[in-house]
Tab-separated table of C-alpha atoms and ligand atoms in Angstrom:
chain	number	residue	atom	x	y	z
A	1	MET	CA	66.671	-23.249	55.107
A	2	THR	CA	67.220	-19.763	53.314
A	3	GLU	CA	69.539	-17.757	55.146
A	4	ILE	CA	71.274	-14.277	54.707
A	5	VAL	CA	75.064	-14.333	55.651
A	6	VAL	CA	76.979	-11.306	56.363
A	7	GLY	CA	80.407	-10.853	57.497
A	8	VAL	CA	81.058	-8.801	60.769
A	9	SER	CA	83.290	-6.277	59.031
A	10	THR	CA	80.413	-5.491	56.943
A	11	ILE	CA	78.051	-5.182	59.942
A	12	THR	CA	80.598	-2.999	61.579
A	13	ALA	CA	80.673	-0.687	58.365
A	14	LEU	CA	77.123	-0.292	58.574
A	15	ILE	CA	76.723	0.365	62.309
A	16	ASN	CA	79.604	3.061	61.977
A	17	SER	CA	78.092	4.697	58.983
A	18	LEU	CA	74.398	4.759	59.983
A	19	GLN	CA	74.608	6.053	63.577
A	20	ALA	CA	72.208	8.991	64.178
A	21	ASP	CA	69.172	9.865	66.166
A	22	THR	CA	66.777	9.428	63.319
A	23	GLU	CA	66.505	6.537	60.734
A	24	ARG	CA	68.951	6.099	58.039
A	25	GLY	CA	69.353	3.636	55.310
A	26	ALA	CA	71.502	1.659	52.951
A	27	ALA	CA	71.253	-0.720	50.076
A	28	LEU	CA	72.807	-4.324	50.496
A	29	TYR	CA	73.757	-6.140	47.401
A	30	LEU	CA	73.848	-10.047	47.663
A	31	CYS	CA	75.230	-13.055	45.939
A	32	TYR	CA	73.145	-16.099	45.897
A	33	ASP	CA	74.565	-19.498	46.414
A	34	ALA	CA	72.191	-22.124	45.079
A	35	VAL	CA	74.180	-25.090	46.748
A	36	SER	CA	73.707	-23.755	50.190
A	37	ASN	CA	70.708	-21.691	49.562
A	38	ARG	CA	72.476	-18.593	51.143
A	39	TYR	CA	72.547	-14.969	50.223
A	40	LEU	CA	75.960	-13.564	50.809
A	41	VAL	CA	75.886	-9.755	51.532
A	42	HIS	CA	78.718	-8.878	49.194
A	43	ASP	CA	78.564	-4.989	49.124
A	44	ILE	CA	76.715	-2.149	50.756
A	45	GLU	CA	75.913	1.407	49.638
A	46	ILE	CA	74.872	3.899	52.218
A	47	ALA	CA	72.074	6.309	51.548
A	48	ASN	CA	73.367	10.026	51.616
A	49	GLU	CA	71.447	13.154	52.469
A	50	ALA	CA	70.170	13.463	49.000
A	51	ASP	CA	68.887	9.988	48.813
A	52	VAL	CA	66.450	10.527	51.529
A	53	LEU	CA	63.317	12.670	51.438
A	54	SER	CA	62.380	12.674	54.946
A	55	ALA	CA	63.473	10.821	58.244
A	56	SER	CA	62.400	10.823	61.755
A	57	GLU	CA	62.827	8.505	64.694
A	58	ILE	CA	60.373	6.269	63.337
A	59	GLU	CA	60.158	6.697	59.674
A	60	ILE	CA	62.394	7.030	56.658
A	61	THR	CA	61.338	8.057	53.046
A	62	PHE	CA	63.869	7.264	50.293
A	63	ALA	CA	64.237	9.476	47.365
A	64	PRO	CA	62.977	7.919	43.940
A	65	GLN	CA	66.430	8.665	42.374
A	66	PHE	CA	68.022	6.318	45.323
A	67	LEU	CA	65.592	3.470	44.582
A	68	THR	CA	66.119	3.960	40.929
A	69	ARG	CA	69.976	3.938	41.260
A	70	ILE	CA	70.231	0.885	43.792
A	71	THR	CA	67.810	-1.279	41.628
A	72	ARG	CA	69.758	-0.345	38.442
A	73	ARG	CA	72.897	-1.449	39.924
A	74	ALA	CA	71.400	-4.808	41.322
A	75	ARG	CA	70.063	-5.509	37.843
A	76	GLU	CA	73.149	-4.749	36.013
A	77	GLN	CA	75.554	-6.603	38.509
A	78	LYS	CA	73.040	-9.620	38.638
A	79	GLN	CA	72.895	-9.389	42.265
A	80	HIS	CA	70.028	-9.444	44.813
A	81	LEU	CA	69.011	-6.360	46.894
A	82	ALA	CA	68.134	-5.746	50.319
A	83	LEU	CA	66.763	-2.070	51.527
A	84	LEU	CA	67.874	-1.644	55.032
A	85	HIS	CA	67.025	1.016	57.461
A	86	THR	CA	67.838	1.652	61.052
A	87	HIS	CA	65.573	1.722	64.184
A	88	PRO	CA	67.489	4.079	66.397
A	89	LYS	CA	64.847	4.030	69.162
A	90	GLY	CA	65.443	0.080	69.739
A	91	ALA	CA	62.360	-1.153	68.077
A	92	THR	CA	63.620	-4.616	67.080
A	93	GLU	CA	60.702	-5.617	64.969
A	94	PHE	CA	59.526	-4.343	61.533
A	95	SER	CA	56.825	-1.519	62.312
A	96	LEU	CA	53.409	-1.016	60.755
A	97	ILE	CA	54.915	2.035	58.853
A	98	ASP	CA	57.671	-0.446	57.464
A	99	ASP	CA	54.844	-2.729	56.309
A	100	ALA	CA	52.893	0.076	54.513
A	101	THR	CA	56.275	1.602	52.915
A	102	GLU	CA	57.151	-1.804	51.653
A	103	PHE	CA	53.750	-2.571	50.262
A	104	GLY	CA	53.869	0.715	48.202
A	105	LEU	CA	57.279	-0.298	46.615
A	106	VAL	CA	56.834	-4.021	45.779
A	107	GLU	CA	55.680	-3.591	42.340
A	108	PHE	CA	58.227	-1.058	41.595
A	109	ILE	CA	61.074	-3.299	42.900
A	110	LYS	CA	59.679	-6.341	41.053
A	111	LYS	CA	59.705	-4.517	37.643
A	112	ARG	CA	63.090	-3.077	38.240
A	113	ILE	CA	64.869	-6.286	39.197
A	114	PRO	CA	62.719	-9.155	37.592
A	115	ASP	CA	65.273	-11.718	37.910
A	116	GLY	CA	66.580	-10.698	41.507
A	117	ASP	CA	65.468	-11.382	44.829
A	118	ALA	CA	64.459	-8.451	47.229
A	119	PHE	CA	64.749	-8.179	51.102
A	120	SER	CA	63.902	-5.771	53.750
A	121	MET	CA	66.233	-5.378	56.822
A	122	ILE	CA	66.301	-3.497	59.779
A	123	LEU	CA	69.363	-2.609	61.912
A	124	CYS	CA	68.649	-2.155	65.603
A	125	ASP	CA	71.206	-2.142	68.572
A	126	GLY	CA	73.836	-3.707	66.353
A	127	LYS	CA	71.531	-6.618	65.116
A	128	LEU	CA	70.220	-7.399	61.643
A	129	LYS	CA	66.685	-8.726	61.007
A	130	ALA	CA	65.555	-9.632	57.599
A	131	ARG	CA	62.530	-10.534	55.679
A	132	TRP	CA	61.468	-11.185	52.159
A	133	PHE	CA	60.535	-7.748	50.716
A	134	GLY	CA	56.765	-6.624	51.238
A	135	THR	CA	55.915	-9.829	53.217
A	136	GLN	CA	56.068	-10.867	56.889
A	137	GLU	CA	58.144	-13.900	56.083
A	138	SER	CA	61.358	-13.598	57.901
A	139	ILE	CA	64.763	-14.956	57.001
A	140	SER	CA	67.516	-15.982	59.306
A	141	VAL	CA	70.687	-13.959	59.419
A	142	ARG	CA	74.017	-15.582	60.022
A	143	GLN	CA	76.892	-13.291	61.259
A	144	ILE	CA	80.432	-14.360	60.486
A	145	GLY	CA	83.288	-13.151	62.285
A	146	SER	CA	85.456	-14.232	65.257
A	147	ILE	CA	82.132	-15.199	66.771
A	148	ILE	CA	79.433	-16.834	64.695
A	149	THR	CA	75.909	-16.371	65.410
A	150	PHE	CA	72.976	-18.081	63.687
A	151	PRO	CA	69.916	-19.625	65.105
A	152	ALA	CA	70.134	-23.337	65.727
A	153	THR	CA	67.260	-25.330	64.827
A	154	ARG	CA	65.541	-26.733	67.749
A	155	ASN	CA	65.373	-30.536	67.912
A	156	SER	CA	63.988	-32.243	70.741
A	157	GLU	CA	66.227	-35.298	70.373
A	158	ASP	CA	68.930	-36.096	72.763
A	159	GLU	CA	68.368	-32.795	74.727
A	160	ASN	CA	68.463	-34.452	77.898
A	161	ASN	CA	71.347	-36.768	76.717
A	162	GLU	CA	73.555	-37.418	79.943
A	163	ARG	CA	76.277	-38.128	77.526
A	164	TYR	CA	76.845	-34.269	77.213
A	165	ASP	CA	76.096	-33.350	80.730
A	166	ARG	CA	79.559	-32.127	81.516
A	167	GLN	CA	79.643	-29.868	78.478
A	168	VAL	CA	76.226	-28.547	79.014
A	169	ARG	CA	77.483	-27.445	82.290
A	170	ALA	CA	80.191	-25.461	80.490
A	171	PHE	CA	78.455	-24.043	77.517
A	172	GLY	CA	74.751	-24.439	77.996
A	173	GLU	CA	71.996	-26.599	76.119
A	174	HIS	CA	72.108	-23.761	73.296
A	175	GLY	CA	75.821	-24.421	72.898
A	176	GLN	CA	75.335	-28.157	72.760
A	177	ARG	CA	72.585	-27.747	70.457
A	178	VAL	CA	74.729	-25.549	68.074
A	179	LEU	CA	77.304	-28.137	67.970
A	180	ARG	CA	74.956	-31.009	67.041
A	181	ASN	CA	73.478	-28.792	64.163
A	182	LEU	CA	77.017	-28.030	62.765
A	183	SER	CA	78.249	-29.194	59.696
A	184	VAL	CA	81.999	-29.296	59.767
A	185	VAL	CA	84.560	-30.041	57.139
A	186	ILE	CA	87.924	-31.694	57.763
A	187	VAL	CA	90.491	-31.288	54.935
A	188	GLY	CA	93.295	-33.802	55.523
A	189	LEU	CA	92.779	-36.901	57.804
A	190	GLY	CA	96.485	-37.289	58.746
A	191	GLY	CA	98.224	-36.414	61.780
A	192	THR	CA	96.231	-33.448	62.668
A	193	GLY	CA	92.788	-33.955	60.971
A	194	SER	CA	92.448	-37.383	62.774
A	195	VAL	CA	92.806	-35.915	66.019
A	196	ALA	CA	90.205	-33.109	65.301
A	197	VAL	CA	87.960	-35.767	64.196
A	198	GLN	CA	88.167	-37.632	67.309
A	199	GLN	CA	87.678	-34.550	69.470
A	200	LEU	CA	84.791	-33.134	67.365
A	201	ALA	CA	83.087	-36.599	67.522
A	202	HIS	CA	83.388	-36.550	71.343
A	203	LEU	CA	81.821	-32.990	71.442
A	204	GLY	CA	78.726	-33.982	69.500
A	205	VAL	CA	79.287	-32.326	66.184
A	206	GLY	CA	76.327	-33.589	64.049
A	207	THR	CA	77.687	-33.804	60.543
A	208	PHE	CA	81.354	-34.243	59.201
A	209	ILE	CA	82.455	-33.835	55.741
A	210	LEU	CA	85.922	-35.603	55.278
A	211	ILE	CA	88.075	-34.814	52.277
A	212	ASP	CA	91.545	-36.654	51.549
A	213	PRO	CA	92.528	-38.420	48.628
A	214	ASP	CA	95.262	-40.426	50.588
A	215	THR	CA	95.478	-44.086	51.967
A	216	VAL	CA	97.124	-45.036	55.325
A	217	GLU	CA	100.678	-46.036	55.000
A	218	GLU	CA	102.720	-47.892	57.675
A	219	THR	CA	104.640	-44.643	58.629
A	220	ASN	CA	101.256	-43.210	59.475
A	221	LEU	CA	100.357	-45.655	62.372
A	222	ASN	CA	102.595	-43.532	64.857
A	223	ARG	CA	99.909	-40.636	64.863
A	224	VAL	CA	97.019	-41.116	62.794
A	225	VAL	CA	94.261	-41.708	65.420
A	226	GLY	CA	91.780	-44.386	64.498
A	227	THR	CA	94.479	-46.458	62.826
A	228	GLN	CA	95.597	-50.000	63.329
A	229	PRO	CA	98.083	-52.013	61.629
A	230	GLU	CA	95.123	-53.573	59.501
A	231	SER	CA	94.434	-49.924	58.341
A	232	VAL	CA	97.417	-49.921	56.093
A	233	GLY	CA	96.246	-49.663	52.410
A	234	LYS	CA	92.696	-48.363	53.479
A	235	SER	CA	91.654	-44.789	52.709
A	236	LYS	CA	92.255	-42.261	55.483
A	237	ILE	CA	88.611	-40.743	55.075
A	238	ASP	CA	87.194	-44.778	55.756
A	239	VAL	CA	89.323	-44.711	58.975
A	240	ALA	CA	88.105	-41.508	60.192
A	241	SER	CA	84.611	-42.364	59.327
A	242	ILE	CA	84.763	-45.458	61.482
A	243	LEU	CA	86.310	-43.544	64.332
A	244	ILE	CA	83.567	-41.068	64.272
A	245	ARG	CA	80.808	-43.790	64.190
A	246	THR	CA	82.529	-45.670	67.003
A	247	ILE	CA	82.389	-42.591	69.055
A	248	ASN	CA	78.927	-41.142	68.045
A	249	PRO	CA	76.713	-43.590	65.925
A	250	SER	CA	74.080	-40.741	65.250
A	251	ALA	CA	76.676	-38.530	63.474
A	252	GLN	CA	76.222	-38.076	59.799
A	253	VAL	CA	79.435	-38.578	57.668
A	254	HIS	CA	79.990	-37.460	53.952
A	255	ILE	CA	83.397	-38.542	52.384
A	256	TYR	CA	85.215	-37.214	49.413
A	257	ALA	CA	88.535	-39.099	48.346
A	258	ASP	CA	90.053	-36.490	46.120
A	259	SER	CA	91.899	-33.201	46.195
A	260	VAL	CA	90.183	-30.286	47.895
A	261	ILE	CA	90.874	-27.919	44.847
A	262	THR	CA	87.991	-29.489	42.783
A	263	GLU	CA	84.539	-28.312	41.885
A	264	SER	CA	82.942	-31.186	43.674
A	265	ALA	CA	84.785	-30.340	47.008
A	266	ARG	CA	83.871	-26.849	46.563
A	267	ARG	CA	80.082	-27.899	46.351
A	268	LEU	CA	80.469	-29.919	49.353
A	269	MET	CA	82.033	-27.222	51.370
A	270	CYS	CA	79.513	-24.671	50.449
A	271	SER	CA	76.813	-25.479	52.692
A	272	ALA	CA	79.102	-26.373	55.431
A	273	ASP	CA	79.411	-24.280	58.819
A	274	CYS	CA	83.151	-24.384	59.073
A	275	ILE	CA	86.267	-25.925	58.093
A	276	PHE	CA	89.271	-27.387	59.773
A	277	MET	CA	92.446	-27.101	57.466
A	278	CYS	CA	94.659	-29.991	58.542
A	279	THR	CA	96.742	-30.230	55.335
A	280	ASP	CA	100.195	-29.356	54.727
A	281	SER	CA	99.858	-28.265	51.301
A	282	HIS	CA	100.365	-24.553	50.810
A	283	VAL	CA	98.110	-24.669	47.693
A	284	SER	CA	95.374	-26.113	49.484
A	285	ARG	CA	95.763	-23.797	52.336
A	286	ALA	CA	95.849	-20.682	50.055
A	287	PHE	CA	92.860	-22.182	48.158
A	288	LEU	CA	90.956	-22.607	51.609
A	289	SER	CA	91.984	-19.277	52.995
A	290	GLU	CA	90.509	-17.643	49.860
A	291	PHE	CA	87.228	-20.003	50.199
A	292	ALA	CA	86.639	-19.079	53.591
A	293	PHE	CA	86.222	-15.502	52.900
A	294	GLN	CA	84.569	-15.581	49.497
A	295	TYR	CA	81.864	-18.079	50.886
A	296	LEU	CA	81.729	-16.677	54.291
A	297	ILE	CA	82.514	-20.083	55.844
A	298	PRO	CA	85.006	-19.662	58.801
A	299	ALA	CA	87.988	-21.881	58.873
A	300	PHE	CA	90.622	-23.125	61.431
A	301	ASP	CA	94.090	-23.552	59.951
A	302	ILE	CA	96.475	-25.942	61.915
A	303	GLY	CA	100.208	-26.299	61.202
A	304	VAL	CA	102.931	-28.161	63.044
A	305	SER	CA	106.798	-28.312	62.165
A	306	ILE	CA	109.692	-30.165	63.565
A	307	THR	CA	112.759	-28.620	61.925
A	308	LEU	CA	116.078	-30.575	62.145
A	309	ARG	CA	119.597	-29.251	61.809
A	310	ASP	CA	122.583	-31.636	61.295
A	311	ASN	CA	120.312	-34.439	62.469
A	312	HIS	CA	119.246	-32.552	65.373
A	313	VAL	CA	116.048	-30.908	66.682
A	314	TYR	CA	116.312	-27.387	66.075
A	315	ALA	CA	112.801	-26.076	66.416
A	316	VAL	CA	109.456	-27.422	67.160
A	317	THR	CA	106.523	-25.073	66.552
A	318	GLY	CA	102.917	-25.171	65.889
A	319	ARG	CA	100.232	-22.626	64.758
A	320	THR	CA	96.649	-22.345	64.711
A	321	GLN	CA	94.488	-19.323	63.357
A	322	MET	CA	90.832	-18.703	62.803
A	323	LEU	CA	90.085	-17.223	59.156
A	324	ALA	CA	86.740	-15.128	59.115
A	325	PRO	CA	85.765	-11.542	58.199
A	326	GLY	CA	87.436	-9.065	60.732
A	327	LEU	CA	90.391	-11.555	61.137
A	328	PRO	CA	93.457	-11.746	58.721
A	329	CYS	CA	93.639	-14.259	55.945
A	330	LEU	CA	96.599	-16.472	55.525
A	331	LEU	CA	97.929	-14.155	52.869
A	332	CYS	CA	98.208	-11.097	54.975
A	333	SER	CA	99.254	-13.235	57.936
A	334	ASN	CA	102.391	-14.149	56.128
A	335	ALA	CA	101.386	-17.689	56.699
A	336	LEU	CA	101.799	-18.862	52.932
A	337	ASP	CA	105.057	-19.497	51.292
A	338	ALA	CA	104.820	-18.313	47.717
A	339	ARG	CA	107.901	-20.323	46.738
A	340	VAL	CA	106.421	-23.639	48.197
A	341	ILE	CA	103.148	-22.781	46.373
A	342	ARG	CA	105.018	-22.323	43.083
A	343	GLU	CA	106.774	-25.621	43.723
A	344	GLU	CA	103.654	-27.616	44.571
A	345	LEU	CA	101.932	-26.458	41.341
A	346	MET	CA	104.867	-27.630	39.214
A	347	THR	CA	104.726	-30.908	37.254
A	348	PRO	CA	107.345	-33.266	37.903
A	349	GLU	CA	109.103	-32.360	34.614
A	350	GLN	CA	109.054	-28.632	35.463
A	351	ARG	CA	110.729	-29.603	38.772
A	352	GLU	CA	113.355	-31.526	37.052
A	353	SER	CA	114.177	-28.384	34.741
A	354	ASP	CA	113.930	-25.770	37.542
A	355	PRO	CA	117.099	-24.600	38.783
A	356	TYR	CA	115.577	-23.066	41.913
A	357	PHE	CA	113.621	-26.181	43.018
A	358	ASN	CA	115.187	-27.249	46.217
A	359	GLY	CA	113.637	-30.444	46.384
A	360	GLY	CA	112.059	-30.062	49.840
A	361	GLY	CA	108.544	-31.803	48.704
A	362	GLY	CA	110.509	-35.111	48.716
A	363	VAL	CA	111.715	-35.315	52.074
A	364	ASN	CA	109.701	-36.881	54.682
A	365	GLN	CA	109.219	-34.468	57.842
A	366	PRO	CA	109.332	-35.559	61.440
A	367	ALA	CA	105.772	-35.888	62.928
A	368	VAL	CA	104.847	-36.602	66.581
A	369	ILE	CA	101.290	-37.101	68.036
A	370	SER	CA	101.869	-35.090	71.064
A	371	ILE	CA	102.772	-31.811	69.166
A	372	ASN	CA	99.871	-32.377	66.657
A	373	SER	CA	97.315	-32.869	69.525
A	374	THR	CA	98.404	-29.839	71.270
A	375	MET	CA	97.839	-27.671	68.172
A	376	VAL	CA	94.515	-29.407	67.304
A	377	SER	CA	93.248	-28.946	71.027
A	378	LEU	CA	94.107	-25.174	70.854
A	379	ALA	CA	92.090	-25.076	67.468
A	380	VAL	CA	89.075	-26.962	68.761
A	381	THR	CA	89.036	-24.653	71.742
A	382	MET	CA	89.002	-21.826	69.482
A	383	PHE	CA	86.260	-23.373	67.463
A	384	LEU	CA	84.183	-23.919	70.552
A	385	ALA	CA	84.557	-20.070	71.396
A	386	ALA	CA	83.585	-19.038	68.042
A	387	PHE	CA	80.413	-21.130	67.894
A	388	THR	CA	79.202	-21.619	71.499
A	389	GLY	CA	80.339	-18.224	72.747
A	390	THR	CA	82.673	-19.790	75.313
A	391	PRO	CA	84.684	-16.529	76.550
A	392	VAL	CA	88.070	-17.697	74.857
A	393	ARG	CA	89.532	-14.614	72.958
A	394	ALA	CA	92.479	-16.085	71.256
A	395	ARG	CA	92.048	-16.474	67.328
A	396	TRP	CA	95.711	-16.921	66.299
A	397	GLN	CA	98.210	-18.788	68.417
A	398	SER	CA	101.743	-20.091	68.066
A	399	TYR	CA	103.440	-22.809	70.200
A	400	ASP	CA	107.055	-23.168	70.810
A	401	ALA	CA	107.544	-26.581	72.259
A	402	LEU	CA	111.223	-25.838	73.235
A	403	THR	CA	110.398	-22.915	75.423
A	404	GLY	CA	106.771	-24.251	76.022
A	405	ASN	CA	105.240	-20.902	75.300
A	406	VAL	CA	101.981	-20.394	73.595
A	407	ARG	CA	101.861	-16.784	71.921
A	408	VAL	CA	98.675	-15.101	71.015
A	409	PHE	CA	98.966	-12.850	67.894
A	410	ALA	CA	96.893	-9.413	67.489
A	411	THR	CA	94.448	-10.058	64.801
A	412	LYS	CA	94.181	-7.135	62.455
A	413	PRO	CA	93.634	-7.763	58.714
A	414	ASP	CA	95.449	-5.682	56.119
A	415	PRO	CA	92.918	-3.359	54.686
A	416	ASP	CA	94.505	-3.537	51.416
A	417	CYS	CA	94.623	-7.201	51.420
A	418	PRO	CA	93.482	-8.880	47.982
A	419	ILE	CA	91.652	-11.450	49.954
A	420	CYS	CA	90.343	-10.373	53.365
A	421	GLY	CA	90.525	-6.416	52.662
A	422	ALA	CA	87.852	-3.895	51.715
A	423	ASN	CA	88.301	-4.662	47.935
A	424	GLY	CA	89.038	-8.359	48.515
A	425	VAL	CA	86.929	-11.250	47.922
A	426	ILE	CA	84.702	-11.368	51.069
A	427	ALA	CA	81.177	-12.672	50.099
A	428	ALA	CA	81.956	-12.687	46.488
A	429	GLY	CA	80.472	-16.324	46.211
A	430	ASP	CA	80.075	-17.592	42.832
A	431	SER	CA	80.409	-14.089	41.228
A	432	ARG	CA	84.109	-14.768	41.349
A	433	HIS	CA	86.340	-17.634	40.246
A	434	LEU	CA	88.430	-19.106	43.125
A	435	SER	CA	92.135	-19.075	42.433
A	436	PHE	CA	93.772	-22.492	41.776
A	437	LEU	CA	90.347	-24.051	40.844
A	438	GLU	CA	90.484	-25.610	37.399
B	501	ZN	ZN1	61.319	0.620	60.367
B	502	ZN	ZN1	94.432	-10.951	54.058
């Protein structure tokens, strides 16, 4: 299904710039992702006074120079174009005037951007509506922020399934339908990823994409859910697939036994609805954080650490954080360690010859299932809030097991952040090469 995907930070900018008693307008520039069939709203350009010939409560006429300028930019930047106007009086549908105006512009737009697609959009009461330019054929709009909204396809199957009765009582049939329609990526199927898989399968998530190159080792049996002594030597994604199918035989499972920083993994993740980041690798987390903003696919980062000093437990902490437009990325949350990233990217020879390498990568860190499960549970609750509208507001939490405190952090992105800031990578899609990707 073709979709237009837009970050809430973009919608907020449109709402703030276009407030008026009469209709106002803007051009939206979109990047197309062929894998997912999604158009990502990459940039906006507000029509100023000189760009509008006339405007009333029910009509707007753009100046030819505005239409010339925006079509030139779309053509030159090889982007697709949406012409947006507001309906200040609350009319949520396209009007007959809209039909007539677009009809008069179809040929012009086709000639000006022969290789691009064009859309018409209205902004009414903070909501966006879209259709192919000059037609009645509507396109659904997916909004990505701390709350994600998109129309869940209706499907009569297991609507009356008693299995989910207690959940439907909590977040309604719509919420349950959303879960069944979701495609969720889990990167890392170890101590946290396996617990996430178990919970998401019980919740009724319909499609799983599992990414992990590792096999189960004897030392994983203490915490990787779904493992048994016979699992040693088997791939972690196979163990997780069996766990999902045991819990919910109707779930779809796709597996990928390689690094997440590959073109194949990128393609798999592009058409997903969200990502659970259950990997310890700082390079993978940096990559996924950037990916989440660049492709408008929200992600949930989960991290746990048990620190020892002189062989005694010194700190037991966990963190979980949602990544989406309007929320900070891992870079401006200071959740990435540049030194660790540099070390992870080194070859064994480089490590050998580097005087600053502290050798931390080789030391096995302690890991305990109860702490892992605590953090995954917080992340999955956050995920439910984002997708089903459950009124849980936290989007960034830390846990201190020694004191028992869960802290909630304020979630303001750094406006100058090169990833999630105004000039960052939000919705850049394929127009930009992802860092770390070969
Ligand atoms: Zn209109
Ligand atoms: Zn950031």
